[in-house]
PDB file of C-alpha atoms in Angstrom:
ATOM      1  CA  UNK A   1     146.797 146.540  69.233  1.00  0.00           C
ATOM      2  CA  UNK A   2     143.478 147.937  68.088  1.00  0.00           C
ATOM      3  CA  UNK A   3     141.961 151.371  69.321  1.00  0.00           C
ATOM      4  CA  UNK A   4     138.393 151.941  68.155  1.00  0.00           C
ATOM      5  CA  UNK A   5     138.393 155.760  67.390  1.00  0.00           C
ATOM      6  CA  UNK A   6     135.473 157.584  67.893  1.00  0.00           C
ATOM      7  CA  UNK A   7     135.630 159.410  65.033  1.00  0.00           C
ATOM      8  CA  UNK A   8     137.528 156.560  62.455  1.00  0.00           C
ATOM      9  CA  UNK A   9     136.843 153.324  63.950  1.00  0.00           C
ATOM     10  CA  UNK A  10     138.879 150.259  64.785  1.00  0.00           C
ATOM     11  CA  UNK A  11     142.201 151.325  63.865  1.00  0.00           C
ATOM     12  CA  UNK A  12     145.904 150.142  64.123  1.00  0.00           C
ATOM     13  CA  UNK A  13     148.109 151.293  67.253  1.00  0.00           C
ATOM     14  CA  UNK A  14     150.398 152.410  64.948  1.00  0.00           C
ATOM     15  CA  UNK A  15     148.291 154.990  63.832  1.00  0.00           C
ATOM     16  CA  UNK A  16     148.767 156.846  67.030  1.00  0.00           C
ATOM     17  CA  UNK A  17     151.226 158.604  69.519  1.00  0.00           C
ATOM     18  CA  UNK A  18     151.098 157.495  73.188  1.00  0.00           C
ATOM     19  CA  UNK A  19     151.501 160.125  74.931  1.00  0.00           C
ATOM     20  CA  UNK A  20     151.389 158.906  78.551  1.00  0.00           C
ATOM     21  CA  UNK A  21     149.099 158.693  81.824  1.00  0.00           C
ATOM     22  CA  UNK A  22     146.177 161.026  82.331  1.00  0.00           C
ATOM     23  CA  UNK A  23     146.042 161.703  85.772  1.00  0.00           C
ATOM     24  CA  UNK A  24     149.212 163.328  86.735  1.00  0.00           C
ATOM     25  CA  UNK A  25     148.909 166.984  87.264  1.00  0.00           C
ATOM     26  CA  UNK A  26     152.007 169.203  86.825  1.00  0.00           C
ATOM     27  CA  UNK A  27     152.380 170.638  90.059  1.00  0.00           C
ATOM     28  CA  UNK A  28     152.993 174.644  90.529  1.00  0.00           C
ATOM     29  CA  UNK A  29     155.796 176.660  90.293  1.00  0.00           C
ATOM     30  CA  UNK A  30     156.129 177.336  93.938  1.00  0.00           C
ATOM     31  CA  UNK A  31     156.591 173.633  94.673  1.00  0.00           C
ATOM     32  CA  UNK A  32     159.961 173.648  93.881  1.00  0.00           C
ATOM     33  CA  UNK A  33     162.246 171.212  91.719  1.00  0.00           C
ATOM     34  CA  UNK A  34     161.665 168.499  93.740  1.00  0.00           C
ATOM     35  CA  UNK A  35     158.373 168.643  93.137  1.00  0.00           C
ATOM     36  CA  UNK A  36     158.513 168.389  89.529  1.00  0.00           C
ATOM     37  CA  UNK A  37     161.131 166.025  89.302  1.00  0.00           C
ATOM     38  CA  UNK A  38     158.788 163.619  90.942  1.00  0.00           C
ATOM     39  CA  UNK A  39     156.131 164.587  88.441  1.00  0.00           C
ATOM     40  CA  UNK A  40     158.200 163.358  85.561  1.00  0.00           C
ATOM     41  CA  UNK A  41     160.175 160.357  86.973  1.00  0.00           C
ATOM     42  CA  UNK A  42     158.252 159.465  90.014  1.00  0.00           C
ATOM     43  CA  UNK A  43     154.987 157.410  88.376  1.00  0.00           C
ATOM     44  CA  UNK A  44     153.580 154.513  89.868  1.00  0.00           C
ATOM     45  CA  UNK A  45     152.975 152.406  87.365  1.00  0.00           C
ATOM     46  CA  UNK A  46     150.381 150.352  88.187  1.00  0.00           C
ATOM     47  CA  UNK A  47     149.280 146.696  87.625  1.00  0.00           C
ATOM     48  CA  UNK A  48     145.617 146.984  85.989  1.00  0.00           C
ATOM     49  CA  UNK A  49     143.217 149.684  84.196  1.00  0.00           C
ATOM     50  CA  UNK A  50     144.695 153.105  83.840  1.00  0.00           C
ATOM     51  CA  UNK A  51     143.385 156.531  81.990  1.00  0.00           C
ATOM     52  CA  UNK A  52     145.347 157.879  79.434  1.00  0.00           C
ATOM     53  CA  UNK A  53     146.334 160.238  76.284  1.00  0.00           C
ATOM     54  CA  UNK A  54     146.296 159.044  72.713  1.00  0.00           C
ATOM     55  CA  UNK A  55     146.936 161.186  69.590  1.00  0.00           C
ATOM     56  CA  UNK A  56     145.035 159.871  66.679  1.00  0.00           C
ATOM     57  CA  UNK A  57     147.711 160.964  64.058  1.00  0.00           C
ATOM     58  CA  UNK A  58     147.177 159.368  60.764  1.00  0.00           C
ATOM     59  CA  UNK A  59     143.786 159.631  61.403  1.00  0.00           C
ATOM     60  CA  UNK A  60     140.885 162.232  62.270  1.00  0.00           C
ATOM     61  CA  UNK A  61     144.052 164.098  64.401  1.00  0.00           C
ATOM     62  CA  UNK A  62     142.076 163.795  67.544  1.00  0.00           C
ATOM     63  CA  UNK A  63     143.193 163.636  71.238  1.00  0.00           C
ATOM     64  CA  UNK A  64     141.364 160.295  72.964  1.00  0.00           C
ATOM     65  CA  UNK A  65     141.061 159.469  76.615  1.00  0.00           C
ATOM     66  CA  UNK A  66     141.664 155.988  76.657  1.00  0.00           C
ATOM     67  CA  UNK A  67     141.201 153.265  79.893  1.00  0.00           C
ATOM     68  CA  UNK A  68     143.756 150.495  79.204  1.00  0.00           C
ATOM     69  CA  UNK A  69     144.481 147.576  81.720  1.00  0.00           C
ATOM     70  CA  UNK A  70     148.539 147.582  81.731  1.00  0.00           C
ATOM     71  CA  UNK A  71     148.412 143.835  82.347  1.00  0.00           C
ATOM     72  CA  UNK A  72     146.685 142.966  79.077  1.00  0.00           C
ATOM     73  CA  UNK A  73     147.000 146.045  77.023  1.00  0.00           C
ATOM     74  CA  UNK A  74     143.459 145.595  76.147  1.00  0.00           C
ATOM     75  CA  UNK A  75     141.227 148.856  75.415  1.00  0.00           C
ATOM     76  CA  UNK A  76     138.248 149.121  78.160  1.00  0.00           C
ATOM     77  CA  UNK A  77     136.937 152.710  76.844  1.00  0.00           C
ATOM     78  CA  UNK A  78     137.921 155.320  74.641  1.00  0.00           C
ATOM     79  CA  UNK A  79     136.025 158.705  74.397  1.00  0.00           C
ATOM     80  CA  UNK A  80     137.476 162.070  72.864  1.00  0.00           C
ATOM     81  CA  UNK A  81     139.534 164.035  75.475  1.00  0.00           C
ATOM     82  CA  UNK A  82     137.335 167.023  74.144  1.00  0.00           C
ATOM     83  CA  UNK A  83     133.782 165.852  75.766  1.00  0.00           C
ATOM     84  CA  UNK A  84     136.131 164.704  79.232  1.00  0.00           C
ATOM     85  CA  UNK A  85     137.456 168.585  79.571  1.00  0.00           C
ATOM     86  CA  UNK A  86     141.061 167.086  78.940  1.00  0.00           C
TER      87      UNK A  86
END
């Protein structure tokens, strides 16, 4: 796979770390184990485009917001988490 960095360009996958949806938020203290044990296992995992977190580590070392659709691992946007206040 190819991710086009912002900063580096088109660049190998393997240049990166994956490190997982963007749109789960860790939920409070308060809401108990249960809670967070369906934070970390419970995902839905869906068919089609999704947001999330790449590390660009043998690169510029940036954090990227990518939107991937799961079905054909193809690339629809990537911006730098930094300008989407992730």
């Amino acid at each position: 796979m190819i991710i086009s960095c912002p900063h580096c360009g088109p660049r190998d996958s393997s240049e990166f770390y994956f490190r997982g949806e963007a749109a789960p938020q860790r939920p409070d203290y308060e809401a108990g184990p249960a809670a967070f044990a369906d934070h970390v296992y419970g995902r839905t995992n869906p068919a089609g485009p999704q947001k999330e977190h790449w590390y660009h580590a043998a690169g510029c070392r940036s954090w990227l917001l990518v939107e991937r659709d799961t079905r054909t691992h193809g690339f629809l946007s990537v911006t730098l988490a930094s300008e989407q206040g992730q």
